[in-house]
């Protein structure tokens, strides 16, 4: 349930950012608790899947950064680059 709420919040944030063409920073929880089971997968895999779905709606001219709670910036703020984004999320 919490993941669904987070996914909806991501969508709302990205929709707002896309309309205003603002910078988007995703704060990603990469803590140990994300390895806990979540349905048929774990929380980390579910969050990555949700993030990939939401980012698919991001306009190409957006700026994006991914900040992980434990590892810092895995993708520094800059122009959205699909290849760099997927590399950061998959790492």
N, CA, C and O atoms as a Tinker XYZ file with bonds, in Angstrom:
   364  protein
     1  N      0.819000   -1.188000    0.000000    73     2
     2  CA     0.000000    0.000000    0.000000    64     1     3
     3  C      0.864000    1.252000    0.000000    63     2     4     5
     4  O      0.591000    2.192000   -0.747000    81     3
     5  N      1.916000    1.276000    0.841000    73     3     6
     6  CA     2.787000    2.437000    0.892000    64     5     7
     7  C      3.473000    2.663000   -0.445000    63     6     8     9
     8  O      3.648000    3.805000   -0.870000    81     7
     9  N      3.868000    1.572000   -1.116000    73     7    10
    10  CA     4.531000    1.718000   -2.408000    64     9    11
    11  C      3.585000    2.322000   -3.428000    63    10    12    13
    12  O      4.007000    3.127000   -4.258000    81    11
    13  N      2.322000    1.952000   -3.383000    73    11    14
    14  CA     1.345000    2.536000   -4.297000    64    13    15
    15  C      1.188000    4.020000   -4.040000    63    14    16    17
    16  O      1.079000    4.809000   -4.979000    81    15
    17  N      1.176000    4.405000   -2.774000    73    15    18
    18  CA     1.069000    5.819000   -2.430000    64    17    19
    19  C      2.299000    6.567000   -2.943000    63    18    20    21
    20  O      2.179000    7.657000   -3.502000    81    19
    21  N      3.481000    5.978000   -2.751000    73    19    22
    22  CA     4.701000    6.605000   -3.247000    64    21    23
    23  C      4.686000    6.732000   -4.765000    63    22    24    25
    24  O      5.120000    7.746000   -5.312000    81    23
    25  N      4.190000    5.708000   -5.441000    73    23    26
    26  CA     4.115000    5.749000   -6.896000    64    25    27
    27  C      3.199000    6.870000   -7.346000    63    26    28    29
    28  O      3.527000    7.601000   -8.281000    81    27
    29  N      2.061000    7.014000   -6.697000    73    27    30
    30  CA     1.132000    8.098000   -7.039000    64    29    31
    31  C      1.797000    9.445000   -6.800000    63    30    32    33
    32  O      1.659000   10.359000   -7.612000    81    31
    33  N      2.526000    9.574000   -5.676000    73    31    34
    34  CA     3.216000   10.829000   -5.402000    64    33    35
    35  C      4.264000   11.133000   -6.459000    63    34    36    37
    36  O      4.408000   12.283000   -6.875000    81    35
    37  N      5.006000   10.104000   -6.905000    73    35    38
    38  CA     5.969000   10.286000   -7.988000    64    37    39
    39  C      5.271000   10.815000   -9.234000    63    38    40    41
    40  O      5.751000   11.752000   -9.872000    81    39
    41  N      4.153000   10.220000   -9.573000    73    39    42
    42  CA     3.431000   10.626000  -10.773000    64    41    43
    43  C      2.956000   12.070000  -10.654000    63    42    44    45
    44  O      3.086000   12.845000  -11.601000    81    43
    45  N      2.410000   12.433000   -9.507000    73    43    46
    46  CA     1.942000   13.803000   -9.305000    64    45    47
    47  C      3.108000   14.776000   -9.379000    63    46    48    49
    48  O      3.011000   15.819000  -10.026000    81    47
    49  N      4.216000   14.437000   -8.717000    73    47    50
    50  CA     5.386000   15.300000   -8.754000    64    49    51
    51  C      5.913000   15.473000  -10.167000    63    50    52    53
    52  O      6.226000   16.586000  -10.589000    81    51
    53  N      6.010000   14.383000  -10.887000    73    51    54
    54  CA     6.540000   14.463000  -12.244000    64    53    55
    55  C      5.593000   15.182000  -13.187000    63    54    56    57
    56  O      6.043000   15.902000  -14.078000    81    55
    57  N      4.304000   15.004000  -13.011000    73    55    58
    58  CA     3.346000   15.724000  -13.838000    64    57    59
    59  C      3.473000   17.220000  -13.592000    63    58    60    61
    60  O      3.445000   18.012000  -14.534000    81    59
    61  N      3.610000   17.604000  -12.342000    73    59    62
    62  CA     3.783000   19.014000  -12.005000    64    61    63
    63  C      5.094000   19.545000  -12.573000    63    62    64    65
    64  O      5.141000   20.639000  -13.135000    81    63
    65  N      6.145000   18.765000  -12.423000    73    63    66
    66  CA     7.447000   19.189000  -12.920000    64    65    67
    67  C      7.457000   19.287000  -14.438000    63    66    68    69
    68  O      8.065000   20.198000  -14.998000    81    67
    69  N      6.795000   18.366000  -15.097000    73    67    70
    70  CA     6.755000   18.386000  -16.552000    64    69    71
    71  C      6.014000   19.610000  -17.062000    63    70    72    73
    72  O      6.431000   20.226000  -18.044000    81    71
    73  N      4.912000   19.969000  -16.397000    73    71    74
    74  CA     4.143000   21.122000  -16.838000    64    73    75
    75  C      4.925000   22.406000  -16.595000    63    74    76    77
    76  O      4.850000   23.327000  -17.408000    81    75
    77  N      5.667000   22.490000  -15.505000    73    75    78
    78  CA     6.418000   23.687000  -15.177000    64    77    79
    79  C      7.848000   23.602000  -15.686000    63    78    80    81
    80  O      8.595000   24.575000  -15.585000    81    79
    81  N      8.234000   22.479000  -16.219000    73    79    82
    82  CA     9.585000   22.197000  -16.691000    64    81    83
    83  C     10.622000   22.567000  -15.637000    63    82    84    85
    84  O     11.568000   23.310000  -15.899000    81    83
    85  N     10.417000   22.029000  -14.442000    73    83    86
    86  CA    11.334000   22.251000  -13.338000    64    85    87
    87  C     12.324000   21.105000  -13.255000    63    86    88    89
    88  O     12.199000   20.090000  -13.942000    81    87
    89  N     13.297000   21.296000  -12.406000    73    87    90
    90  CA    14.226000   20.213000  -12.114000    64    89    91
    91  C     13.519000   19.163000  -11.265000    63    90    92    93
    92  O     12.687000   19.497000  -10.422000    81    91
    93  N     13.853000   17.892000  -11.490000    73    91    94
    94  CA    13.254000   16.790000  -10.739000    64    93    95
    95  C     14.372000   16.051000  -10.013000    63    94    96    97
    96  O     15.338000   15.601000  -10.628000    81    95
    97  N     14.223000   15.935000   -8.696000    73    95    98
    98  CA    15.165000   15.164000   -7.893000    64    97    99
    99  C     14.399000   13.998000   -7.288000    63    98   100   101
   100  O     13.399000   14.194000   -6.597000    81    99
   101  N     14.865000   12.804000   -7.547000    73    99   102
   102  CA    14.278000   11.603000   -6.959000    64   101   103
   103  C     15.149000   11.216000   -5.775000    63   102   104   105
   104  O     16.352000   11.002000   -5.921000    81   103
   105  N     14.536000   11.126000   -4.609000    73   103   106
   106  CA    15.245000   10.657000   -3.421000    64   105   107
   107  C     14.870000    9.196000   -3.241000    63   106   108   109
   108  O     13.713000    8.857000   -2.989000    81   107
   109  N     15.863000    8.348000   -3.375000    73   107   110
   110  CA    15.654000    6.912000   -3.444000    64   109   111
   111  C     16.149000    6.246000   -2.162000    63   110   112   113
   112  O     17.294000    6.443000   -1.755000    81   111
   113  N     15.291000    5.466000   -1.539000    73   111   114
   114  CA    15.660000    4.742000   -0.321000    64   113   115
   115  C     16.411000    3.472000   -0.698000    63   114   116   117
   116  O     15.824000    2.522000   -1.217000    81   115
   117  N     17.704000    3.465000   -0.435000    73   115   118
   118  CA    18.516000    2.282000   -0.728000    64   117   119
   119  C     19.006000    1.630000    0.569000    63   118   120   121
   120  O     20.059000    0.993000    0.596000    81   119
   121  N     18.234000    1.798000    1.633000    73   119   122
   122  CA    18.608000    1.226000    2.927000    64   121   123
   123  C     18.393000   -0.289000    2.937000    63   122   124   125
   124  O     17.768000   -0.850000    2.037000    81   123
   125  N     18.915000   -0.919000    3.950000    73   123   126
   126  CA    18.815000   -2.371000    4.074000    64   125   127
   127  C     17.388000   -2.888000    4.144000    63   126   128   129
   128  O     17.112000   -4.011000    3.723000    81   127
   129  N     16.471000   -2.068000    4.677000    73   127   130
   130  CA    15.080000   -2.515000    4.795000    64   129   131
   131  C     14.424000   -2.702000    3.428000    63   130   132   133
   132  O     13.387000   -3.359000    3.328000    81   131
   133  N     15.007000   -2.139000    2.382000    73   131   134
   134  CA    14.440000   -2.267000    1.040000    64   133   135
   135  C     14.629000   -3.675000    0.475000    63   134   136   137
   136  O     14.072000   -3.998000   -0.575000    81   135
   137  N     15.407000   -4.514000    1.160000    73   135   138
   138  CA    15.567000   -5.907000    0.708000    64   137   139
   139  C     14.448000   -6.800000    1.235000    63   138   140   141
   140  O     14.362000   -7.971000    0.866000    81   139
   141  N     13.588000   -6.251000    2.098000    73   139   142
   142  CA    12.471000   -7.032000    2.639000    64   141   143
   143  C     11.490000   -7.396000    1.536000    63   142   144   145
   144  O     11.356000   -6.680000    0.544000    81   143
   145  N     10.811000   -8.514000    1.723000    73   143   146
   146  CA     9.840000   -9.007000    0.739000    64   145   147
   147  C      8.695000   -8.018000    0.574000    63   146   148   149
   148  O      8.260000   -7.375000    1.530000    81   147
   149  N      8.222000   -7.915000   -0.653000    73   147   150
   150  CA     7.071000   -7.083000   -0.987000    64   149   151
   151  C      6.296000   -7.843000   -2.048000    63   150   152   153
   152  O      6.603000   -7.742000   -3.236000    81   151
   153  N      5.311000   -8.591000   -1.637000    73   151   154
   154  CA     4.574000   -9.436000   -2.578000    64   153   155
   155  C      5.481000  -10.530000   -3.098000    63   154   156   157
   156  O      6.040000  -11.300000   -2.317000    81   155
   157  N      5.633000  -10.607000   -4.412000    73   155   158
   158  CA     6.462000  -11.645000   -5.031000    64   157   159
   159  C      7.898000  -11.184000   -5.249000    63   158   160   161
   160  O      8.708000  -11.931000   -5.798000    81   159
   161  N      8.224000   -9.970000   -4.829000    73   159   162
   162  CA     9.566000   -9.418000   -5.041000    64   161   163
   163  C     10.035000   -8.774000   -3.745000    63   162   164   165
   164  O      9.501000   -9.081000   -2.679000    81   163
   165  N     11.024000   -7.888000   -3.815000    73   163   166
   166  CA    11.414000   -7.135000   -2.628000    64   165   167
   167  C     11.124000   -5.651000   -2.865000    63   166   168   169
   168  O     10.835000   -5.231000   -3.985000    81   167
   169  N     11.207000   -4.874000   -1.795000    73   167   170
   170  CA    10.853000   -3.457000   -1.872000    64   169   171
   171  C     11.723000   -2.695000   -2.870000    63   170   172   173
   172  O     11.223000   -1.836000   -3.597000    81   171
   173  N     13.019000   -3.002000   -2.909000    73   171   174
   174  CA    13.930000   -2.301000   -3.810000    64   173   175
   175  C     13.566000   -2.541000   -5.268000    63   174   176   177
   176  O     13.523000   -1.600000   -6.060000    81   175
   177  N     13.306000   -3.786000   -5.626000    73   175   178
   178  CA    12.924000   -4.103000   -7.006000    64   177   179
   179  C     11.605000   -3.438000   -7.378000    63   178   180   181
   180  O     11.454000   -2.930000   -8.489000    81   179
   181  N     10.650000   -3.440000   -6.453000    73   179   182
   182  CA     9.358000   -2.806000   -6.717000    64   181   183
   183  C      9.523000   -1.303000   -6.898000    63   182   184   185
   184  O      8.889000   -0.713000   -7.774000    81   183
   185  N     10.366000   -0.677000   -6.082000    73   183   186
   186  CA    10.598000    0.768000   -6.204000    64   185   187
   187  C     11.284000    1.102000   -7.530000    63   186   188   189
   188  O     10.930000    2.086000   -8.180000    81   187
   189  N     12.262000    0.289000   -7.930000    73   187   190
   190  CA    12.939000    0.514000   -9.211000    64   189   191
   191  C     11.967000    0.376000  -10.377000    63   190   192   193
   192  O     12.004000    1.165000  -11.321000    81   191
   193  N     11.102000   -0.626000  -10.307000    73   191   194
   194  CA    10.110000   -0.831000  -11.364000    64   193   195
   195  C      9.163000    0.372000  -11.446000    63   194   196   197
   196  O      8.861000    0.855000  -12.537000    81   195
   197  N      8.706000    0.845000  -10.305000    73   195   198
   198  CA     7.818000    2.013000  -10.275000    64   197   199
   199  C      8.523000    3.244000  -10.812000    63   198   200   201
   200  O      7.947000    4.015000  -11.580000    81   199
   201  N      9.763000    3.426000  -10.411000    73   199   202
   202  CA    10.537000    4.575000  -10.881000    64   201   203
   203  C     10.724000    4.533000  -12.392000    63   202   204   205
   204  O     10.612000    5.562000  -13.058000    81   203
   205  N     11.007000    3.363000  -12.936000    73   203   206
   206  CA    11.151000    3.222000  -14.390000    64   205   207
   207  C      9.857000    3.581000  -15.113000    63   206   208   209
   208  O      9.891000    4.232000  -16.157000    81   207
   209  N      8.725000    3.165000  -14.569000    73   207   210
   210  CA     7.438000    3.492000  -15.189000    64   209   211
   211  C      7.181000    4.989000  -15.175000    63   210   212   213
   212  O      6.762000    5.562000  -16.181000    81   211
   213  N      7.429000    5.613000  -14.053000    73   211   214
   214  CA     7.185000    7.051000  -13.922000    64   213   215
   215  C      8.141000    7.851000  -14.802000    63   214   216   217
   216  O      7.727000    8.811000  -15.452000    81   215
   217  N      9.389000    7.472000  -14.826000    73   215   218
   218  CA    10.374000    8.216000  -15.622000    64   217   219
   219  C     10.107000    8.104000  -17.117000    63   218   220   221
   220  O     10.565000    8.933000  -17.903000    81   219
   221  N      9.370000    7.080000  -17.499000    73   219   222
   222  CA     9.006000    6.946000  -18.909000    64   221   223
   223  C      8.103000    8.074000  -19.383000    63   222   224   225
   224  O      7.942000    8.274000  -20.587000    81   223
   225  N      7.517000    8.809000  -18.455000    73   223   226
   226  CA     6.634000    9.919000  -18.801000    64   225   227
   227  C      7.343000   11.268000  -18.746000    63   226   228   229
   228  O      6.747000   12.292000  -19.080000    81   227
   229  N      8.595000   11.283000  -18.334000    73   227   230
   230  CA     9.344000   12.524000  -18.176000    64   229   231
   231  C      9.722000   13.099000  -19.539000    63   230   232   233
   232  O     10.298000   12.386000  -20.361000    81   231
   233  N      9.411000   14.375000  -19.798000    73   231   234
   234  CA     9.793000   14.981000  -21.070000    64   233   235
   235  C     11.313000   14.967000  -21.262000    63   234   236   237
   236  O     12.066000   15.096000  -20.297000    81   235
   237  N     11.747000   14.812000  -22.483000    73   235   238
   238  CA    13.172000   14.686000  -22.792000    64   237   239
   239  C     13.982000   15.910000  -22.391000    63   238   240   241
   240  O     15.182000   15.792000  -22.143000    81   239
   241  N     13.356000   17.083000  -22.321000    73   239   242
   242  CA    14.107000   18.296000  -21.990000    64   241   243
   243  C     14.144000   18.595000  -20.494000    63   242   244   245
   244  O     14.532000   19.694000  -20.100000    81   243
   245  N     13.751000   17.641000  -19.658000    73   243   246
   246  CA    13.753000   17.824000  -18.201000    64   245   247
   247  C     15.148000   17.640000  -17.628000    63   246   248   249
   248  O     16.008000   16.998000  -18.232000    81   247
   249  N     15.353000   18.208000  -16.468000    73   247   250
   250  CA    16.569000   17.969000  -15.691000    64   249   251
   251  C     16.217000   16.984000  -14.589000    63   250   252   253
   252  O     15.150000   17.076000  -13.981000    81   251
   253  N     17.117000   16.041000  -14.332000    73   251   254
   254  CA    16.847000   14.977000  -13.373000    64   253   255
   255  C     18.086000   14.665000  -12.567000    63   254   256   257
   256  O     19.203000   14.697000  -13.084000    81   255
   257  N     17.884000   14.365000  -11.301000    73   255   258
   258  CA    18.944000   13.879000  -10.440000    64   257   259
   259  C     18.385000   12.787000   -9.545000    63   258   260   261
   260  O     17.218000   12.836000   -9.155000    81   259
   261  N     19.218000   11.796000   -9.217000    73   259   262
   262  CA    18.801000   10.724000   -8.308000    64   261   263
   263  C     19.743000   10.734000   -7.111000    63   262   264   265
   264  O     20.955000   10.566000   -7.245000    81   263
   265  N     19.151000   10.934000   -5.939000    73   263   266
   266  CA    19.900000   10.964000   -4.698000    64   265   267
   267  C     19.490000    9.753000   -3.860000    63   266   268   269
   268  O     18.330000    9.624000   -3.468000    81   267
   269  N     20.444000    8.875000   -3.592000    73   267   270
   270  CA    20.171000    7.698000   -2.757000    64   269   271
   271  C     20.516000    8.034000   -1.310000    63   270   272   273
   272  O     21.518000    8.697000   -1.040000    81   271
   273  N     19.679000    7.573000   -0.383000    73   271   274
   274  CA    19.863000    7.913000    1.025000    64   273   275
   275  C     21.216000    7.461000    1.573000    63   274   276   277
   276  O     21.824000    8.170000    2.376000    81   275
   277  N     21.693000    6.293000    1.150000    73   275   278
   278  CA    22.953000    5.771000    1.685000    64   277   279
   279  C     24.169000    6.023000    0.805000    63   278   280   281
   280  O     25.293000    6.028000    1.308000    81   279
   281  N     23.980000    6.229000   -0.472000    73   279   282
   282  CA    25.112000    6.325000   -1.393000    64   281   283
   283  C     25.261000    7.689000   -2.069000    63   282   284   285
   284  O     26.123000    7.864000   -2.931000    81   283
   285  N     24.434000    8.643000   -1.686000    73   283   286
   286  CA    24.555000    9.980000   -2.259000    64   285   287
   287  C     24.020000   10.035000   -3.690000    63   286   288   289
   288  O     23.149000    9.254000   -4.076000    81   287
   289  N     24.557000   10.967000   -4.459000    73   287   290
   290  CA    24.087000   11.181000   -5.833000    64   289   291
   291  C     24.552000   10.048000   -6.734000    63   290   292   293
   292  O     25.748000    9.909000   -6.989000    81   291
   293  N     23.623000    9.242000   -7.214000    73   291   294
   294  CA    23.971000    8.206000   -8.190000    64   293   295
   295  C     23.793000    8.755000   -9.601000    63   294   296   297
   296  O     24.331000    8.209000  -10.565000    81   295
   297  N     23.034000    9.836000   -9.710000    73   295   298
   298  CA    22.885000   10.545000  -10.976000    64   297   299
   299  C     22.801000   12.025000  -10.641000    63   298   300   301
   300  O     21.747000   12.505000  -10.224000    81   299
   301  N     23.918000   12.768000  -10.822000    73   299   302
   302  CA    23.898000   14.187000  -10.504000    64   301   303
   303  C     22.866000   14.924000  -11.363000    63   302   304   305
   304  O     22.569000   14.515000  -12.486000    81   303
   305  N     22.331000   16.008000  -10.820000    73   303   306
   306  CA    21.343000   16.801000  -11.540000    64   305   307
   307  C     21.895000   17.237000  -12.894000    63   306   308   309
   308  O     23.006000   17.759000  -12.993000    81   307
   309  N     21.106000   17.013000  -13.916000    73   307   310
   310  CA    21.493000   17.402000  -15.267000    64   309   311
   311  C     20.399000   17.045000  -16.245000    63   310   312   313
   312  O     19.357000   16.518000  -15.855000    81   311
   313  N     20.629000   17.330000  -17.514000    73   311   314
   314  CA    19.624000   17.004000  -18.533000    64   313   315
   315  C     19.296000   15.517000  -18.514000    63   314   316   317
   316  O     20.178000   14.671000  -18.366000    81   315
   317  N     18.000000   15.215000  -18.668000    73   315   318
   318  CA    17.557000   13.820000  -18.637000    64   317   319
   319  C     18.216000   13.045000  -19.770000    63   318   320   321
   320  O     18.145000   13.436000  -20.935000    81   319
   321  N     18.853000   11.948000  -19.410000    73   319   322
   322  CA    19.497000   11.051000  -20.360000    64   321   323
   323  C     19.038000    9.648000  -20.002000    63   322   324   325
   324  O     19.415000    9.117000  -18.957000    81   323
   325  N     18.233000    9.050000  -20.857000    73   323   326
   326  CA    17.637000    7.752000  -20.562000    64   325   327
   327  C     18.690000    6.692000  -20.233000    63   326   328   329
   328  O     18.513000    5.911000  -19.298000    81   327
   329  N     19.769000    6.666000  -20.988000    73   327   330
   330  CA    20.807000    5.656000  -20.772000    64   329   331
   331  C     21.471000    5.838000  -19.410000    63   330   332   333
   332  O     21.686000    4.860000  -18.694000    81   331
   333  N     21.796000    7.075000  -19.042000    73   331   334
   334  CA    22.402000    7.345000  -17.747000    64   333   335
   335  C     21.404000    7.045000  -16.616000    63   334   336   337
   336  O     21.777000    6.517000  -15.568000    81   335
   337  N     20.147000    7.387000  -16.846000    73   335   338
   338  CA    19.119000    7.118000  -15.846000    64   337   339
   339  C     19.022000    5.628000  -15.552000    63   338   340   341
   340  O     19.051000    5.217000  -14.393000    81   339
   341  N     18.906000    4.823000  -16.599000    73   339   342
   342  CA    18.778000    3.375000  -16.401000    64   341   343
   343  C     20.033000    2.787000  -15.773000    63   342   344   345
   344  O     19.947000    1.859000  -14.968000    81   343
   345  N     21.194000    3.315000  -16.132000    73   343   346
   346  CA    22.433000    2.857000  -15.512000    64   345   347
   347  C     22.473000    3.160000  -14.022000    63   346   348   349
   348  O     22.941000    2.346000  -13.226000    81   347
   349  N     21.975000    4.343000  -13.650000    73   347   350
   350  CA    21.954000    4.731000  -12.226000    64   349   351
   351  C     20.949000    3.894000  -11.451000    63   350   352   353
   352  O     21.236000    3.466000  -10.332000    81   351
   353  N     19.785000    3.655000  -12.021000    73   351   354
   354  CA    18.741000    2.886000  -11.333000    64   353   355
   355  C     19.150000    1.423000  -11.202000    63   354   356   357
   356  O     18.870000    0.794000  -10.182000    81   355
   357  N     19.802000    0.879000  -12.212000    73   355   358
   358  CA    20.191000   -0.524000  -12.188000    64   357   359
   359  C     21.417000   -0.810000  -11.314000    63   358   360   361
   360  O     21.703000   -1.963000  -10.992000    81   359
   361  N     22.140000    0.258000  -10.931000    73   359   362
   362  CA    23.356000    0.040000  -10.125000    64   361   363
   363  C     23.047000   -0.158000   -8.663000    63   362   364
   364  O     23.960000   -0.351000   -7.860000    81   363
